[in-house]
XYZ file of C-alpha atoms in Angstrom:
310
model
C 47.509 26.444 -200.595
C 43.987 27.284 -201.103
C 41.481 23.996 -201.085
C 37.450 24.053 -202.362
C 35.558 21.620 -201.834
C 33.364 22.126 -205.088
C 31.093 19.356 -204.341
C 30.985 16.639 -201.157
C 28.229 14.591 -202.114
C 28.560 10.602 -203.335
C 27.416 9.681 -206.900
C 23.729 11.377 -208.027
C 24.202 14.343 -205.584
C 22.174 15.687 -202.595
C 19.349 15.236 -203.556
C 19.525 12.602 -206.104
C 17.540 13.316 -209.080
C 15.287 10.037 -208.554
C 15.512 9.925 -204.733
C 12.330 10.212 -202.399
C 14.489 8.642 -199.728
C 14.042 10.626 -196.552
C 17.175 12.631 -196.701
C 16.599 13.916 -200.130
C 12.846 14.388 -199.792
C 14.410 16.564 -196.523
C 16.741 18.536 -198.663
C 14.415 19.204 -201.212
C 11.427 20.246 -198.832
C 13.564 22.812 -197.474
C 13.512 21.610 -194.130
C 16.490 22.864 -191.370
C 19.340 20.661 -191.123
C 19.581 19.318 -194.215
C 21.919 21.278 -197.150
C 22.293 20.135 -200.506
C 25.455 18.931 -202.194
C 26.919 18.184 -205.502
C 29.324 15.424 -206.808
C 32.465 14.875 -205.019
C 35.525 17.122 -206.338
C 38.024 19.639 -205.050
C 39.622 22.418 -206.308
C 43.096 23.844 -205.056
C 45.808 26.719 -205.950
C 48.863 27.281 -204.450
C 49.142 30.620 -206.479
C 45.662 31.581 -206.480
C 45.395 31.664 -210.114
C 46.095 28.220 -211.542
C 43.902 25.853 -210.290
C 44.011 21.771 -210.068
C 41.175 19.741 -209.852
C 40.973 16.695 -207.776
C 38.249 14.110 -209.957
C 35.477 16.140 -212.743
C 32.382 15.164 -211.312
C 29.151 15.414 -213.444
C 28.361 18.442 -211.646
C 31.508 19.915 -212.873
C 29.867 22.727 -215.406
C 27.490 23.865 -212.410
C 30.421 24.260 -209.612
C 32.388 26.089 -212.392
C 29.390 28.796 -212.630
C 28.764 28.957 -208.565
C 32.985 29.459 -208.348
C 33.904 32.702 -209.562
C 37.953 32.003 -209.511
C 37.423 29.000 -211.309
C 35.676 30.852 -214.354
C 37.111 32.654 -217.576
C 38.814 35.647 -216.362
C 36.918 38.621 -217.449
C 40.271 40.823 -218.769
C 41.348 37.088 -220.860
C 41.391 36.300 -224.324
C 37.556 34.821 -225.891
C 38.604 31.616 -224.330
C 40.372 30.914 -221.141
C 40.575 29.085 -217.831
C 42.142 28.764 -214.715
C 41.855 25.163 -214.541
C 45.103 23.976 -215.626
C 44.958 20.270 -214.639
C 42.302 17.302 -213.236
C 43.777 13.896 -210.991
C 41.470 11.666 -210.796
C 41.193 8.908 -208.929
C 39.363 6.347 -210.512
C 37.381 5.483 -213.359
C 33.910 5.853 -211.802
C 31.109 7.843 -213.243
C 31.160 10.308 -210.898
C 35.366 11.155 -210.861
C 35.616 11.571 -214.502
C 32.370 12.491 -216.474
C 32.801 16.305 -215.618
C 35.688 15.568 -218.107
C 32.996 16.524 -220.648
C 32.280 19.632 -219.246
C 35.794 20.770 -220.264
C 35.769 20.441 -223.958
C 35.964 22.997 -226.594
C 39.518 22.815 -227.065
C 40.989 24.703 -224.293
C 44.126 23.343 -222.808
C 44.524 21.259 -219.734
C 46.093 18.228 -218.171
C 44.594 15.166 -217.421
C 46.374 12.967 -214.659
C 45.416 9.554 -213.667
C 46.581 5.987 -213.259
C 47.568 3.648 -216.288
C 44.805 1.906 -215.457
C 42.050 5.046 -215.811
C 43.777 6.196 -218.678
C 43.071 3.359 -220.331
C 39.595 3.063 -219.478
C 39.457 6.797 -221.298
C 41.055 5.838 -224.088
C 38.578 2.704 -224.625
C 35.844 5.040 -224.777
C 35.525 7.035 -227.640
C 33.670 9.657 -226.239
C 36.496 11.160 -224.182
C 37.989 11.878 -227.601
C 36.741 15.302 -227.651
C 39.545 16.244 -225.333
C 41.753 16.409 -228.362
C 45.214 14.773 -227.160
C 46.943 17.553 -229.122
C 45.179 20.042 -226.832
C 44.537 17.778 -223.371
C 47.596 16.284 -222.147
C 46.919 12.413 -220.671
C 49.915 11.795 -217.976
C 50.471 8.433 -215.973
C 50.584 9.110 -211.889
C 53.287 6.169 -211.080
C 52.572 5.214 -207.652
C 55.149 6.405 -205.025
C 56.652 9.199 -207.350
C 55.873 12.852 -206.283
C 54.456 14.543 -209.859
C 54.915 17.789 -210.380
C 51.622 18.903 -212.048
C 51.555 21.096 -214.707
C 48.911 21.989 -217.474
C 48.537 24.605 -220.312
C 52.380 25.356 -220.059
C 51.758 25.990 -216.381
C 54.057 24.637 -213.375
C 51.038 24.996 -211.018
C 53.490 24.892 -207.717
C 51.146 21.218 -206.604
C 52.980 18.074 -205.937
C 51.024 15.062 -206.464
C 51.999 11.385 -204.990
C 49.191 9.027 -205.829
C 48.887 5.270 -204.098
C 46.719 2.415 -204.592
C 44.047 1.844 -201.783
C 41.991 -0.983 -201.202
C 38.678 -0.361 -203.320
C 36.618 -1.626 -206.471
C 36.408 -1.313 -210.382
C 33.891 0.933 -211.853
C 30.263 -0.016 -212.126
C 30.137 0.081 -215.279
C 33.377 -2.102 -215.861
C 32.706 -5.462 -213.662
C 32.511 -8.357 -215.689
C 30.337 -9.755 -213.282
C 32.090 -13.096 -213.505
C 35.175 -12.318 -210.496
C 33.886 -13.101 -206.964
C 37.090 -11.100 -206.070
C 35.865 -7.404 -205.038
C 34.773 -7.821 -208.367
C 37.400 -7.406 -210.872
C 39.580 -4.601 -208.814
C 43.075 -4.328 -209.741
C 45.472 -2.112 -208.586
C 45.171 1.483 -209.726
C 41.245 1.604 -210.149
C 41.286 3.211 -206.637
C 43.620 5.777 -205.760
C 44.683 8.075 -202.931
C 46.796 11.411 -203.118
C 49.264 13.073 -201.283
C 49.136 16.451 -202.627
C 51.924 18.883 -201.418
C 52.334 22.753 -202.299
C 55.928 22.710 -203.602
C 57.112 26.319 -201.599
C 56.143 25.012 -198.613
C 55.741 21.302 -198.336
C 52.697 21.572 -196.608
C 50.166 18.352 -197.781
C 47.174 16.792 -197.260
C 45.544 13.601 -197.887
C 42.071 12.900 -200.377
C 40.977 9.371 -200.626
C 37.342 9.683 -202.116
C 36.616 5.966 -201.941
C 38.311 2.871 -199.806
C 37.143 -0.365 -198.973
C 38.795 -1.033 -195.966
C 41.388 0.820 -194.040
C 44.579 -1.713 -194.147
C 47.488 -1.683 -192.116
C 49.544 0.243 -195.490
C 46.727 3.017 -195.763
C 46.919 3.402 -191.776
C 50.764 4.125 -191.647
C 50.700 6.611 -194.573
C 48.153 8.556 -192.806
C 49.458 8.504 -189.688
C 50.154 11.903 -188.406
C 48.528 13.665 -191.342
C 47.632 17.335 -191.225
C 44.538 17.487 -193.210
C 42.692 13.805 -194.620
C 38.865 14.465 -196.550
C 38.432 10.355 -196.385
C 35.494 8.524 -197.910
C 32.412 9.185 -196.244
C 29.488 7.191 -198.487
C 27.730 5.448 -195.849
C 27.160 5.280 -192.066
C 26.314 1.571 -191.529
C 27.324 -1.231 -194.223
C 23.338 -1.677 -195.253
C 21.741 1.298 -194.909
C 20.313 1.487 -198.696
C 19.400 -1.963 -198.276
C 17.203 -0.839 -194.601
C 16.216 2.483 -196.419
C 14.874 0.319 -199.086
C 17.320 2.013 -202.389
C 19.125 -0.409 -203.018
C 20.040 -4.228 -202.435
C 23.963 -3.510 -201.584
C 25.916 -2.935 -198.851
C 28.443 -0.710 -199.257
C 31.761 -3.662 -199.018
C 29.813 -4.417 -202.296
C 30.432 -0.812 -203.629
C 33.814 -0.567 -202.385
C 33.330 1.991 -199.700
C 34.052 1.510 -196.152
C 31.420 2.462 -193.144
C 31.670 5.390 -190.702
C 30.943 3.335 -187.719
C 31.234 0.577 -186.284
C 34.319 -1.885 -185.646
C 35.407 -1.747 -188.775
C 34.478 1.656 -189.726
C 36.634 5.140 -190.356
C 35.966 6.728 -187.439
C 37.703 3.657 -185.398
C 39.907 3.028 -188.050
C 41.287 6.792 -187.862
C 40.836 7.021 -183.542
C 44.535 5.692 -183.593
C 46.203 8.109 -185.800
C 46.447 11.576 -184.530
C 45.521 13.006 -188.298
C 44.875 16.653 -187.345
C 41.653 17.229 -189.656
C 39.455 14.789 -190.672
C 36.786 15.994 -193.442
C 34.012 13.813 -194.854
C 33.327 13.835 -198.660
C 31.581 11.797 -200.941
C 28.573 11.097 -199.000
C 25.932 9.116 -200.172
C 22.539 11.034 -200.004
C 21.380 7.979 -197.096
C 23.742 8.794 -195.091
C 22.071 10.111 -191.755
C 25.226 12.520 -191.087
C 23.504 14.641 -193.930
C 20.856 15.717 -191.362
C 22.981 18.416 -189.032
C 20.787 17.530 -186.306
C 21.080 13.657 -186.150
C 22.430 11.815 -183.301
C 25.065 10.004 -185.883
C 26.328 13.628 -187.081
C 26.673 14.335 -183.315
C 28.865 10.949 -183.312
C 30.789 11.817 -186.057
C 31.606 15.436 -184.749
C 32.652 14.312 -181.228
C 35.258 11.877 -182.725
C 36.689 14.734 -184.538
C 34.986 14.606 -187.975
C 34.290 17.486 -190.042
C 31.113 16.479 -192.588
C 31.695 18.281 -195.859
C 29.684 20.769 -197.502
C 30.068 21.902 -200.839
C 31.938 25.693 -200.612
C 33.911 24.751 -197.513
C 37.195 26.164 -197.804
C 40.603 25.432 -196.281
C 43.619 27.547 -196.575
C 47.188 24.944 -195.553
């Protein structure tokens, strides 16, 4: 199995479009150390030609045009793609507006919760994936899904399960003082296994907290790319961007007590790969003493190209 990270930045990129923070004023100055990064999403084939995506970030269109294998094949018909399916893992901005970049009636499956499916079908706009064209299939928790799309069997296994995380920005009522109107299924991890081999990995884009459920499923793991948004719990509110920490967002810190990196010390998970990384986090900067941190407690930080072959 073949895995792409297509983009490994949190939601607005690296640099954000808006941002004169000092990480994105870095990446955009040029200066060494600093390498920029779109939208969090995967790609992965475990026959090198039909490809699954794990969550359509807005950057979708633009990491379909800098990935040659995941582009219309050349000796095709007028229309065609490789991309025969999308999981994603939540209903947040930046998992499923690159859903938009794949209209114009080509075929493809969409795979998410009941709960994300529903927030697509609530919003009209998603109706230019034409359900007669783009499948919509429910992941049921604890059931390995075969994934197919376009009358493919693409050969990848997917086992979703609920972690601890938050509703979509764009959904809170504002009127639940409990992590703010989360219910099960608007956060979502995957075990994703190539069917020949049974080899698997882990992706878990965005978790609150890692609980002692989450802890024992990854336990042992060969391969995890885990939430990476923030460092510390209020860097954008020290940087001056923004008054939240990121418990308010959903995402769990790299450091500290409570953080990933001594959350995961315990559990002997092979390969540990940042994604989704907000564009304040001070890992971004190669040369910065909390990179170094991260790397000497095994972390890989991801960068949009990386490849893995399980």
């Amino acid at each position: 199995m073949l895995i792409r990270i297509l983009g490994a930045a949190a939601g607005g990129g690296f640099p954000q479009w808006n941002c004169n923070g000092r990480n994105s004023a870095a990446v955009r100055a040029g200066k060494p150390g600093f390498r920029a990064r779109t939208q969090c999403s995967l790609a992965l084939s475990a026959n090198g030609s039909d490809w699954v995506l794990l969550n359509a970030s807005p950057d979708l269109r633009q990491q379909i045009n800098e990935t040659p294998a995941l582009g219309a094949r050349a000796d095709g018909p007028l229309r065609n793609s490789p991309i025969k399916a999308v999981v994603v893992t939540g209903a947040d901005v930046d998992f499923i507006a690159g859903l938009l970049n794949l209209r114009e009636l080509q075929p493809f499956s969409i795979y998410g919760s009941s709960r994300v499916l529903e927030t697509l079908a609530a919003n009209s706009i998603f109706n230019v994936l034409d359900a007669s064209v783009v499948a919509r299939r429910t992941l049921a928790f604890g059931t390995p899904t075969p994934i197919e799309g376009a009358g493919r069997d693409t050969g990848i296994v997917v086992e979703a399960f609920p972690v601890p995380g938050k509703i979509a920005l764009y959904l809170e009522s504002g009127a639940s003082n409990d992590n703010y109107g989360s219910r099960e299924g608007d956060a979502i991890g995957l075990k994703v296994t190539e069917a020949a081999t049974g080899k698997h990995f882990f992706f878990v884009p965005g978790c609150a907290v890692v609980d002692d459920e989450l802890a024992q499923r990854l336990k042992g793991a060969p391969l995890v790319f885990f939430d990476g948004t923030l460092y510390t719990d209020d860097e954008m509110i020290r940087q001056g961007l923004m008054q939240k920490t990121g418990q308010r967002m959903g995402h769990i810190s790299i450091s500290g007590p409570q953080g990933s990196i001594a959350a995961f010390e315990p559990l002997n998970v092979a390969r540990k790969v940042y994604v989704h990384i907000n564009n304040s986090n001070p890992v971004l900067d190669d040369n910065s003493p909390e990179r170094r941190a991260a790397e000497a407690a095994g972390w890989e930080v991801g960068t949009d190209g990386m490849e893995i072959h399980l």
